[in-house]
Coordinates of N, CA, C and O in Angstrom, one line a residue:
X1 N 33.4 2.0 19.1 CA 33.8 2.7 17.9 C 34.7 2.1 16.9 O 34.5 2.1 15.9
X2 N 35.2 1.0 17.7 CA 36.6 0.3 16.3 C 35.6 -0.9 15.8 O 35.9 -0.7 14.1
X3 N 34.8 -1.3 16.5 CA 33.6 -1.9 15.7 C 33.1 -1.4 14.5 O 32.7 -1.9 13.1
X4 N 32.3 -0.2 14.8 CA 31.8 0.5 13.6 C 32.9 0.7 12.8 O 32.3 0.9 11.5
X5 N 33.9 1.5 13.1 CA 35.2 1.9 12.3 C 35.1 0.7 11.4 O 35.2 0.9 9.8
X6 N 35.4 -0.4 11.6 CA 35.8 -1.9 10.7 C 34.5 -2.2 9.8 O 34.6 -2.3 8.8
X7 N 33.4 -2.1 10.2 CA 31.8 -2.3 9.6 C 31.9 -1.2 8.1 O 31.7 -1.7 7.5
X8 N 32.8 0.3 8.6 CA 32.3 1.3 7.5 C 33.6 0.7 6.5 O 32.9 1.1 5.4
X9 N 34.7 0.0 7.1 CA 35.7 -0.1 6.2 C 35.6 -1.1 5.4 O 36.1 -1.0 4.3
X10 N 35.0 -1.9 5.9 CA 34.6 -3.3 4.9 C 33.3 -3.1 4.2 O 33.4 -3.9 3.3
X11 N 32.6 -2.2 4.2 CA 31.3 -1.9 3.6 C 31.6 -1.8 1.8 O 32.3 -0.8 1.7
X12 N 31.0 -2.9 1.0 CA 31.3 -2.8 -0.3 C 29.9 -2.6 -0.8 O 29.3 -3.5 -0.5
X13 N 29.8 -1.6 -2.0 CA 28.5 -2.1 -2.7 C 28.4 -3.3 -3.5 O 29.6 -3.6 -3.8
X14 N 27.4 -3.8 -3.8 CA 27.3 -5.0 -4.0 C 27.5 -5.2 -5.4 O 26.9 -4.3 -6.2
X15 N 28.0 -6.0 -6.5 CA 28.1 -5.8 -7.4 C 26.8 -6.4 -8.1 O 26.2 -7.1 -7.7
X16 N 26.7 -5.9 -9.3 CA 25.7 -6.2 -10.3 C 24.5 -5.5 -9.8 O 22.7 -5.6 -10.2
X17 N 24.2 -4.1 -8.9 CA 23.3 -3.5 -8.8 C 23.1 -2.2 -9.9 O 24.0 -1.9 -10.3
X18 N 21.5 -2.2 -10.2 CA 21.3 -1.8 -11.5 C 21.4 0.0 -11.1 O 21.1 0.4 -10.2
X19 N 21.7 0.9 -11.6 CA 21.9 2.0 -11.5 C 20.4 3.1 -12.5 O 19.8 2.3 -13.4
X20 N 19.7 4.2 -12.1 CA 18.4 4.5 -12.5 C 17.3 4.4 -11.9 O 17.5 3.4 -11.2
X21 N 16.2 4.8 -12.6 CA 14.8 4.2 -11.7 C 14.1 3.3 -12.7 O 14.2 3.1 -14.0
X22 N 13.4 2.3 -12.0 CA 13.0 1.1 -12.4 C 11.7 1.1 -11.4 O 12.1 1.0 -10.1
X23 N 10.6 0.7 -11.9 CA 9.3 1.0 -11.1 C 9.3 -0.5 -10.6 O 9.7 -1.3 -10.8
X24 N 8.8 -0.2 -9.2 CA 8.9 -1.2 -8.2 C 7.5 -1.6 -7.9 O 6.4 -1.0 -7.8
X25 N 7.2 -2.7 -7.6 CA 5.9 -3.2 -7.2 C 6.2 -3.6 -5.4 O 7.2 -4.6 -5.4
X26 N 5.9 -3.0 -4.6 CA 6.0 -3.0 -3.1 C 4.9 -3.4 -2.5 O 3.8 -3.0 -2.7
X27 N 5.0 -4.5 -1.5 CA 3.6 -5.1 -1.0 C 4.0 -5.0 0.6 O 5.3 -5.7 1.3
X28 N 3.3 -4.1 1.3 CA 3.2 -4.7 2.9 C 2.0 -4.8 3.3 O 0.8 -5.1 3.2
X29 N 2.7 -6.2 4.1 CA 1.5 -7.3 4.3 C 1.8 -7.7 5.7 O 3.0 -6.9 6.3
X30 N 1.1 -8.7 6.4 CA 1.5 -8.8 7.8 C 0.1 -8.4 8.8 O -0.5 -7.8 8.2
X31 N 0.6 -9.0 9.9 CA -0.7 -8.8 11.0 C -0.5 -7.4 11.9 O -1.3 -7.3 12.8
X32 N 0.6 -7.0 11.6 CA 1.2 -5.5 12.6 C 0.6 -4.3 12.1 O 0.5 -4.5 10.9
X33 N 0.7 -3.2 12.9 CA 0.1 -2.3 12.7 C 1.5 -1.4 12.1 O 2.7 -1.5 12.3
X34 N 1.0 -0.6 10.7 CA 2.0 0.5 10.3 C 2.1 -0.1 8.7 O 2.6 0.6 8.0
X35 N 1.2 -0.8 8.1 CA 1.1 -1.3 6.4 C 0.7 0.1 6.0 O 1.6 0.6 5.2
X36 N -0.2 1.0 5.9 CA -0.7 2.0 5.3 C 0.3 3.3 5.9 O 0.4 3.9 4.9
X37 N 0.4 3.1 7.1 CA 1.3 4.0 7.7 C 2.5 4.0 6.4 O 3.2 5.4 6.0
X38 N 3.3 3.2 6.4 CA 4.4 2.8 5.5 C 4.2 3.5 4.6 O 4.8 4.4 3.9
X39 N 3.1 2.8 3.6 CA 2.8 3.4 2.5 C 2.5 4.8 1.8 O 3.0 5.5 1.2
X40 N 2.1 5.6 3.1 CA 1.6 6.9 3.1 C 3.2 7.5 3.0 O 3.5 8.8 2.9
X41 N 3.9 7.3 4.2 CA 5.7 7.6 4.3 C 6.0 7.7 3.1 O 6.7 8.6 2.6
X42 N 6.2 6.5 2.1 CA 6.6 6.7 0.6 C 6.2 7.6 0.0 O 7.0 7.9 -0.9
X43 N 4.8 7.3 -0.1 CA 4.1 8.6 -1.1 C 4.4 10.1 -0.8 O 4.5 10.8 -1.8
X44 N 4.6 10.5 0.7 CA 5.1 11.7 0.9 C 6.6 12.0 0.7 O 6.8 12.9 -0.1
X45 N 7.2 10.9 0.5 CA 8.8 11.0 0.3 C 8.6 11.4 -1.0 O 9.6 12.0 -1.7
X46 N 7.8 10.1 -2.1 CA 7.5 10.3 -3.8 C 7.5 11.8 -4.1 O 7.7 12.3 -4.9
X47 N 6.3 12.5 -3.3 CA 5.8 13.7 -3.4 C 6.9 14.5 -3.5 O 7.0 15.7 -4.0
X48 N 7.4 14.7 -2.3 CA 9.0 15.6 -1.9 C 9.8 15.2 -3.0 O 10.2 16.4 -3.2
X49 N 10.0 14.4 -4.0 CA 10.8 14.4 -4.6 C 10.3 14.6 -6.0 O 10.9 14.5 -7.5
X50 N 9.0 15.4 -6.2 CA 8.3 15.7 -7.5 C 7.8 14.5 -8.1 O 7.2 14.8 -9.6
X51 N 7.5 13.6 -7.5 CA 6.6 12.3 -8.3 C 5.1 12.6 -7.9 O 4.7 13.1 -7.1
X52 N 4.5 11.9 -8.9 CA 3.4 12.0 -9.2 C 2.5 11.1 -8.5 O 2.6 10.1 -9.1
X53 N 1.9 11.3 -7.4 CA 1.1 10.0 -6.7 C -0.3 10.4 -6.6 O -1.0 11.5 -6.7
X54 N -0.8 9.1 -6.3 CA -1.9 8.5 -6.0 C -2.4 7.6 -5.4 O -1.8 6.6 -5.3
X55 N -3.4 7.7 -4.2 CA -3.8 6.7 -3.6 C -5.6 6.3 -3.6 O -6.3 7.1 -3.7
X56 N -5.4 5.0 -3.8 CA -6.8 4.4 -3.7 C -7.2 3.2 -2.6 O -6.3 2.6 -1.8
X57 N -8.1 3.7 -1.7 CA -8.2 2.8 -0.4 C -9.6 2.3 -0.7 O -10.5 2.6 -0.9
X58 N -9.3 0.7 -0.5 CA -10.0 -0.4 -1.1 C -11.5 -0.3 0.5 O -12.0 -1.0 0.0
X59 N -10.6 0.0 1.7 CA -11.9 -0.3 2.7 C -12.5 1.1 3.0 O -13.5 1.1 3.5
X60 N -11.9 2.0 3.0 CA -12.1 3.0 3.6 C -13.1 4.2 2.4 O -13.5 3.9 1.5
X61 N -14.6 4.7 3.2 CA -15.2 5.0 2.6 C -15.4 6.5 1.8 O -14.2 7.3 2.4
X62 N -16.0 7.2 1.0 CA -15.2 8.1 -0.1 C -15.5 9.5 0.8 O -14.6 10.2 0.6
X63 N -15.9 9.5 2.0 CA -16.3 10.6 2.8 C -15.5 10.4 4.1 O -15.5 11.5 4.9
X64 N -14.5 9.3 4.3 CA -13.9 9.3 5.3 C -13.2 10.5 5.4 O -12.3 10.9 4.6
X65 N -12.6 10.7 6.7 CA -12.3 12.0 7.2 C -11.0 11.9 8.1 O -10.9 12.4 9.0
X66 N -10.1 10.5 8.2 CA -9.2 10.4 8.9 C -8.0 11.3 8.7 O -7.7 12.3 7.8
X67 N -6.9 11.1 9.6 CA -5.7 11.9 9.8 C -5.2 12.1 7.9 O -4.5 13.3 8.1
X68 N -4.8 10.7 7.9 CA -4.1 10.9 6.3 C -5.0 11.7 5.5 O -4.1 12.3 4.5
X69 N -6.1 11.6 5.5 CA -7.1 12.4 4.4 C -6.8 13.6 4.6 O -6.9 14.5 3.5
X70 N -6.6 14.0 5.8 CA -6.8 15.9 6.0 C -5.3 16.4 5.6 O -5.3 17.3 5.0
X71 N -4.2 15.3 5.9 CA -2.9 16.1 5.4 C -2.7 15.8 4.1 O -2.4 16.7 3.0
X72 N -3.5 14.8 3.0 CA -3.4 14.7 1.4 C -4.1 15.7 1.1 O -4.0 16.1 -0.1
X73 N -5.3 16.2 1.6 CA -6.3 17.1 1.3 C -5.3 18.6 1.1 O -4.8 19.2 0.1
X74 N -4.4 18.7 2.5 CA -3.9 20.0 2.6 C -2.6 20.1 1.6 O -2.1 21.3 1.4
X75 N -2.1 19.0 1.2 CA -1.0 18.8 0.0 C -1.4 18.6 -1.4 O -1.0 18.8 -2.2
X76 N -2.6 18.7 -1.2 CA -3.5 18.6 -2.6 C -3.0 17.3 -3.6 O -2.7 17.0 -4.7
X77 N -3.1 16.0 -2.7 CA -2.3 14.9 -3.3 C -3.8 14.0 -3.3 O -4.5 13.7 -2.2
X78 N -4.0 13.4 -5.1 CA -5.4 12.6 -4.8 C -5.3 11.3 -4.0 O -3.9 10.4 -4.0
X79 N -6.4 11.1 -3.6 CA -6.8 9.6 -2.8 C -8.1 9.5 -2.8 O -8.9 10.5 -3.4
X80 N -8.8 8.3 -2.9 CA -10.1 7.8 -3.3 C -10.3 6.8 -2.2 O -9.6 5.9 -2.3
X81 N -11.4 7.5 -1.2 CA -12.2 6.0 -0.5 C -12.8 5.1 -1.6 O -13.5 5.7 -2.0
X82 N -13.0 3.7 -1.6 CA -13.7 3.0 -2.7 C -14.7 2.2 -1.5 O -14.9 1.0 -2.5
X83 N -14.2 1.8 -0.4 CA -15.2 0.6 0.2 C -16.2 1.6 1.2 O -16.6 2.5 1.0
X84 N -16.8 0.4 2.1 CA -17.7 0.6 2.7 C -17.3 0.4 4.1 O -18.2 0.3 4.8
X85 N -15.6 0.3 4.4 CA -15.7 0.0 5.7 C -14.8 -1.1 5.7 O -14.6 -1.5 5.2
X86 N -15.1 -1.4 7.4 CA -14.1 -3.1 7.9 C -15.2 -4.1 6.8 O -16.3 -3.9 7.3
X87 N -14.4 -5.0 6.3 CA -15.2 -6.0 5.9 C -16.1 -6.3 6.6 O -17.0 -7.4 6.7
X88 N -15.1 -6.7 8.4 CA -16.1 -7.8 9.0 C -17.2 -7.4 9.7 O -17.7 -7.8 10.5
X89 N -17.3 -5.5 9.2 CA -18.6 -5.3 9.8 C -19.4 -5.1 8.6 O -20.9 -4.3 8.8
X90 N -19.1 -5.4 7.5 CA -20.3 -5.0 6.5 C -21.4 -5.7 6.6 O -21.7 -6.8 7.0
X91 N -22.4 -5.1 6.2 CA -24.1 -5.7 6.7 C -24.3 -5.9 5.1 O -25.5 -7.1 4.5
X92 N -23.6 -5.6 4.3 CA -23.6 -6.0 2.3 C -22.8 -6.9 2.1 O -21.9 -5.6 1.1
X93 N -22.1 -7.7 1.6 CA -21.0 -8.2 1.4 C -20.9 -8.1 -0.3 O -20.0 -8.0 -0.8
X94 N -22.5 -8.5 -0.6 CA -22.4 -8.2 -2.0 C -21.8 -6.9 -2.9 O -21.3 -6.4 -3.7
X95 N -22.5 -5.6 -2.0 CA -22.2 -4.2 -1.9 C -20.6 -3.8 -1.8 O -20.1 -3.3 -2.8
X96 N -20.0 -4.4 -1.2 CA -18.7 -4.6 -0.4 C -17.9 -5.1 -2.0 O -16.7 -4.2 -2.4
X97 N -18.1 -6.2 -2.4 CA -17.7 -6.7 -3.6 C -17.5 -6.0 -4.8 O -16.7 -5.6 -5.5
X98 N -19.0 -5.5 -5.0 CA -19.1 -4.8 -6.3 C -18.3 -3.3 -5.9 O -17.6 -2.6 -7.1
X99 N -18.3 -2.6 -4.7 CA -17.3 -1.7 -4.5 C -15.5 -2.0 -4.8 O -15.1 -0.6 -5.8
X100 N -15.4 -3.1 -4.4 CA -14.2 -3.5 -4.6 C -13.9 -3.6 -6.3 O -13.0 -3.2 -6.7
X101 N -14.7 -4.1 -6.9 CA -14.8 -4.4 -8.3 C -14.4 -2.9 -9.3 O -13.7 -2.9 -9.9
X102 N -15.7 -2.5 -8.7 CA -15.3 -0.9 -9.3 C -14.4 0.1 -8.8 O -13.5 0.6 -9.9
X103 N -13.7 -0.3 -7.5 CA -12.2 0.7 -7.3 C -11.6 0.0 -8.5 O -10.6 1.1 -8.3
X104 N -11.5 -1.5 -8.4 CA -10.4 -1.9 -9.0 C -10.3 -1.4 -10.4 O -9.2 -1.4 -11.4
X105 N -11.3 -1.3 -11.0 CA -11.5 -0.5 -12.2 C -10.6 1.1 -12.4 O -10.3 1.0 -13.2
X106 N -11.3 1.5 -11.4 CA -10.4 2.9 -11.1 C -9.3 2.6 -11.2 O -8.3 3.6 -11.6
X107 N -8.5 1.9 -10.7 CA -7.2 1.4 -10.0 C -6.4 1.5 -11.4 O -5.1 1.9 -11.7
X108 N -7.2 0.6 -12.1 CA -6.5 -0.3 -13.3 C -6.5 1.0 -14.3 O -5.2 1.0 -15.2
X109 N -7.5 2.0 -14.6 CA -7.4 2.7 -15.2 C -6.1 3.8 -15.0 O -5.6 4.6 -15.9
X110 N -5.9 4.1 -13.6 CA -4.8 5.1 -13.4 C -3.6 4.3 -13.8 O -2.6 4.9 -14.2
X111 N -3.3 2.9 -13.4 CA -2.3 2.4 -13.7 C -2.0 2.8 -14.8 O -0.7 2.4 -15.3
X112 N -3.0 2.3 -16.1 CA -2.7 2.4 -17.2 C -2.5 3.5 -18.1 O -2.2 3.7 -19.2
X113 N -2.8 4.5 -17.5 CA -3.1 6.3 -17.8 C -1.8 7.0 -18.2 O -1.6 7.7 -18.8
X114 N -0.5 6.1 -17.4 CA 0.8 6.9 -17.4 C 0.8 8.2 -17.0 O 1.5 9.1 -17.3
X115 N -0.1 8.9 -15.8 CA -0.1 10.1 -15.4 C 0.3 10.1 -14.2 O 0.9 11.3 -13.4
X116 N 1.0 9.1 -13.7 CA 1.2 8.9 -12.2 C 2.9 8.0 -12.2 O 3.1 7.3 -13.3
X117 N 3.2 8.0 -11.0 CA 5.0 7.9 -10.6 C 4.7 6.9 -9.9 O 5.4 5.9 -10.1
X118 N 3.8 7.1 -8.9 CA 3.7 6.0 -7.7 C 1.9 6.1 -7.3 O 1.5 6.8 -7.0
X119 N 1.7 4.5 -7.1 CA 0.3 4.5 -6.6 C 0.3 3.5 -5.6 O 0.9 2.6 -5.9
X120 N -0.9 4.0 -4.6 CA -0.8 3.0 -3.8 C -2.4 2.6 -3.7 O -3.1 3.2 -3.9
X121 N -2.3 1.2 -3.6 CA -3.7 0.4 -3.8 C -3.5 -0.1 -1.9 O -3.3 -0.9 -1.7
X122 N -4.5 0.8 -1.3 CA -4.4 0.5 0.1 C -5.2 -0.7 0.3 O -6.3 -0.3 -0.1
X123 N -4.9 -1.4 1.3 CA -6.2 -2.6 2.2 C -6.3 -3.6 0.8 O -7.4 -4.1 0.9
X124 N -5.7 -3.4 -0.2 CA -6.1 -4.5 -1.5 C -5.9 -5.9 -1.5 O -6.8 -6.4 -2.2
X125 N -5.1 -6.1 -0.6 CA -5.1 -7.4 -0.3 C -6.3 -8.3 0.1 O -6.5 -9.5 -0.6
X126 N -7.2 -7.5 0.6 CA -8.7 -8.3 0.8 C -9.6 -8.5 -0.6 O -10.1 -9.4 -0.6
X127 N -9.8 -7.4 -1.0 CA -10.1 -7.6 -2.3 C -9.5 -9.1 -2.9 O -10.5 -9.7 -3.9
X128 N -8.5 -9.3 -3.0 CA -7.6 -9.9 -3.8 C -8.1 -11.5 -2.9 O -8.4 -12.6 -3.8
X129 N -7.8 -11.6 -1.9 CA -8.1 -12.5 -0.8 C -9.5 -13.0 -0.9 O -9.5 -14.4 -1.0
X130 N -10.4 -12.2 -0.9 CA -11.9 -12.6 -1.1 C -12.5 -13.0 -2.7 O -13.6 -13.4 -2.9
X131 N -11.7 -12.7 -3.3 CA -12.0 -13.0 -4.7 C -12.7 -11.8 -5.3 O -13.5 -12.1 -6.4
X132 N -13.0 -10.5 -4.8 CA -13.8 -10.0 -5.3 C -13.0 -9.0 -6.4 O -13.6 -8.5 -7.6
X133 N -11.9 -9.1 -6.8 CA -10.9 -8.6 -8.0 C -10.1 -10.1 -8.5 O -9.6 -10.9 -7.3
X134 N -10.0 -10.2 -9.4 CA -9.7 -11.6 -10.1 C -7.9 -11.2 -10.1 O -7.5 -10.2 -10.7
X135 N -7.1 -12.2 -9.7 CA -6.3 -12.3 -9.3 C -5.5 -11.9 -10.9 O -4.4 -11.4 -11.2
X136 N -5.8 -12.7 -11.7 CA -4.9 -13.2 -13.4 C -4.9 -11.3 -14.0 O -4.3 -11.2 -14.6
X137 N -6.2 -10.9 -13.8 CA -6.3 -9.5 -14.2 C -5.7 -8.4 -13.7 O -4.8 -7.7 -14.0
X138 N -5.3 -8.3 -12.1 CA -4.2 -7.8 -11.4 C -3.2 -8.2 -12.3 O -1.9 -6.9 -12.3
X139 N -2.6 -9.4 -12.2 CA -1.1 -10.0 -12.3 C -0.7 -9.4 -13.9 O -0.1 -8.6 -14.4
X140 N -1.6 -9.2 -14.6 CA -1.4 -8.6 -16.2 C -1.7 -7.4 -16.0 O -0.7 -6.6 -17.3
X141 N -2.4 -7.0 -15.6 CA -2.2 -5.1 -15.5 C -1.1 -4.6 -14.7 O -0.2 -3.7 -15.2
X142 N -0.8 -5.5 -13.8 CA 1.1 -4.8 -13.0 C 1.8 -5.4 -13.7 O 3.3 -4.5 -13.8
X143 N 2.0 -6.3 -14.5 CA 3.0 -6.9 -15.1 C 2.9 -6.0 -16.5 O 4.2 -5.8 -16.8
X144 N 2.2 -5.5 -17.3 CA 2.2 -4.5 -18.1 C 2.4 -3.0 -18.1 O 2.3 -2.1 -18.9
X145 N 2.6 -2.9 -17.0 CA 2.2 -1.2 -16.6 C 3.6 -0.6 -17.0 O 4.7 -1.7 -17.3
X146 N 3.5 0.8 -17.2 CA 4.9 1.3 -17.5 C 5.9 1.0 -16.6 O 5.8 0.9 -15.4
X147 N 7.1 0.9 -17.0 CA 8.4 0.2 -16.4 C 9.0 1.2 -15.6 O 9.6 0.7 -14.4
X148 N 8.2 2.1 -15.6 CA 8.6 3.4 -14.5 C 7.7 3.3 -12.9 O 8.3 4.3 -12.0
X149 N 6.5 2.7 -13.4 CA 5.3 3.3 -12.1 C 5.7 2.4 -11.1 O 5.8 1.2 -11.2
X150 N 5.8 2.9 -9.9 CA 6.0 2.1 -8.7 C 4.3 1.8 -8.1 O 4.1 3.1 -8.4
X151 N 3.9 0.6 -7.9 CA 3.0 0.4 -7.2 C 3.3 -0.3 -5.8 O 3.9 -0.9 -5.6
X152 N 2.5 0.2 -5.3 CA 2.3 0.0 -3.7 C 1.0 -0.4 -3.0 O 0.1 0.0 -3.3
X153 N 1.2 -1.8 -2.7 CA -0.1 -2.6 -2.3 C 0.1 -3.1 -0.5 O 1.2 -3.6 -0.4
X154 N -1.0 -2.8 -0.2 CA -1.2 -3.2 1.8 C -2.0 -3.9 2.0 O -3.2 -4.3 1.2
X155 N -2.0 -4.4 3.2 CA -3.2 -5.6 3.9 C -2.4 -6.7 4.3 O -1.4 -7.1 3.9
X156 N -3.5 -7.2 5.0 CA -3.0 -8.5 5.7 C -3.3 -9.6 4.4 O -3.9 -9.7 3.6
X157 N -2.5 -10.7 4.9 CA -2.7 -12.1 3.9 C -2.6 -11.8 2.6 O -3.2 -12.3 1.8
X158 N -1.5 -11.2 2.4 CA -1.0 -11.0 0.5 C -0.7 -12.2 0.1 O -0.4 -13.5 0.4
X159 N -2.1 -12.6 -1.1 CA -1.7 -13.8 -1.6 C 0.0 -14.1 -2.5 O 0.5 -13.2 -2.2
X160 N 0.4 -15.7 -2.2 CA 1.5 -15.8 -2.3 C 1.8 -15.3 -4.1 O 3.2 -15.0 -4.0
X161 N 0.9 -15.5 -4.9 CA 1.1 -14.9 -5.9 C 1.6 -13.9 -6.0 O 2.4 -13.4 -7.2
X162 N 0.7 -12.6 -5.4 CA 1.4 -11.3 -5.2 C 3.1 -11.2 -4.6 O 3.6 -10.1 -5.4
X163 N 3.1 -11.7 -4.0 CA 3.9 -11.6 -3.2 C 5.6 -12.2 -4.4 O 6.5 -11.5 -4.4
X164 N 5.3 -13.3 -5.1 CA 6.4 -13.4 -5.9 C 6.1 -12.7 -6.7 O 7.3 -12.4 -7.5
X165 N 5.5 -12.0 -7.0 CA 5.6 -10.9 -8.7 C 6.3 -9.8 -8.3 O 6.8 -8.8 -8.6
X166 N 5.8 -9.5 -6.5 CA 6.5 -8.3 -6.0 C 8.1 -8.2 -6.1 O 8.7 -9.1 -5.6
X167 N 8.5 -6.9 -6.1 CA 9.9 -6.8 -6.2 C 10.3 -6.7 -4.3 O 11.5 -6.8 -4.3
X168 N 9.8 -5.9 -3.8 CA 10.2 -6.0 -2.1 C 8.8 -6.0 -1.6 O 7.3 -5.8 -2.0
X169 N 8.7 -7.0 -0.6 CA 7.7 -7.3 0.2 C 8.2 -7.0 1.8 O 9.3 -7.6 2.2
X170 N 7.4 -6.3 2.6 CA 8.1 -6.2 3.9 C 6.5 -7.1 4.6 O 5.6 -6.5 4.4
X171 N 6.8 -7.9 5.9 CA 5.8 -8.2 6.5 C 6.0 -8.0 8.0 O 7.2 -7.9 8.4
X172 N 4.7 -7.3 8.3 CA 5.4 -6.3 9.2 C 4.2 -7.5 10.4 O 3.1 -7.4 10.3
X173 N 4.6 -7.9 11.3 CA 4.5 -8.5 12.5 C 4.2 -8.1 13.9 O 4.9 -7.0 14.1
X174 N 3.2 -8.4 14.6 CA 3.2 -7.4 15.9 C 4.1 -8.0 17.0 O 4.1 -9.3 16.9
X175 N 4.8 -7.2 17.7 CA 5.1 -7.9 18.7 C 4.6 -7.4 20.1 O 4.4 -8.4 20.9
X176 N 4.0 -6.2 20.3 CA 2.9 -5.8 21.0 C 2.1 -4.7 20.7 O 2.4 -3.8 20.1
X177 N 1.3 -4.4 21.2 CA 0.0 -3.7 20.7 C -1.0 -3.1 22.0 O -1.5 -4.0 22.9
X178 N -1.1 -1.7 22.0 CA -1.6 -1.4 23.1 C -3.2 -1.8 23.3 O -3.8 -1.9 24.7
X179 N -3.8 -2.0 22.2 CA -5.0 -2.8 21.9 C -5.3 -3.8 23.1 O -6.7 -4.2 23.7
X180 N -4.0 -4.6 23.0 CA -4.2 -6.0 23.9 C -4.2 -5.6 25.5 O -4.3 -6.5 26.5
X181 N -3.6 -4.5 25.8 CA -3.6 -3.9 27.1 C -4.9 -3.2 27.6 O -4.8 -2.6 29.0
X182 N -5.8 -3.0 26.5 CA -7.1 -2.7 26.7 C -7.2 -1.2 26.7 O -8.1 -0.4 26.8
X183 N -6.2 -0.5 25.6 CA -6.2 0.8 25.4 C -6.8 0.8 23.8 O -6.0 0.2 23.0
X184 N -7.8 1.6 23.6 CA -8.4 1.5 22.3 C -7.5 2.6 21.4 O -6.9 2.7 21.6
X185 N -8.2 2.8 20.2 CA -7.9 3.2 19.3 C -7.5 4.8 19.2 O -8.8 5.1 19.8
X186 N -6.3 5.6 18.7 CA -6.2 7.0 19.1 C -6.3 7.5 18.1 O -5.5 7.1 17.0
X187 N -7.0 8.8 18.2 CA -6.8 9.6 17.0 C -5.6 10.2 17.0 O -4.5 10.4 17.7
X188 N -5.1 10.3 15.3 CA -4.1 10.6 15.1 C -3.1 9.5 14.9 O -1.7 9.9 14.4
X189 N -3.2 8.4 15.6 CA -1.9 7.2 15.5 C -3.0 6.0 15.0 O -2.3 5.8 13.9
X190 N -4.1 5.8 15.4 CA -4.7 4.8 14.5 C -5.9 5.3 13.1 O -5.9 4.7 12.2
X191 N -6.5 6.5 13.3 CA -6.8 7.1 12.1 C -6.8 8.5 12.2 O -6.2 9.3 12.9

């Protein structure tokens, strides 16, 4: 308790911290589980504070009904599945690329619309990594966005340029995963 009290008593707010709202670019990357889950949690928190939110999912298809889709439907929160499933299972990578480009057109329009306070681009790093969406266009759009708009981007292997542009980057790394012990994906946990 003494250590805790000393830590409390010596804690001071850092000088030069801005006050007021500013739109952030947040990136959740890495090979661990929880990137989308963290983005969804942030989306729910923002919605709970009255912010207008929207999610674009670049791998999940438009008819997917995973757990997050069911709760987003129940809350009336907008989301769009823009992909054709996991890229490593795609039988038509040209179509996957076209879907990602179309998804970016929709996401860019939403970013530019001024109708949202927080937009999630889920699994968007893959579209950038594979060159399906041009980084210069994404960079220009993110840089020119409304200064109050928060954008969250998730997915493995975020481009170094994206990391450099971002305000907050969390790299989620696996320490242990049930899959490696032979336990498959669980309803309500993985999907």
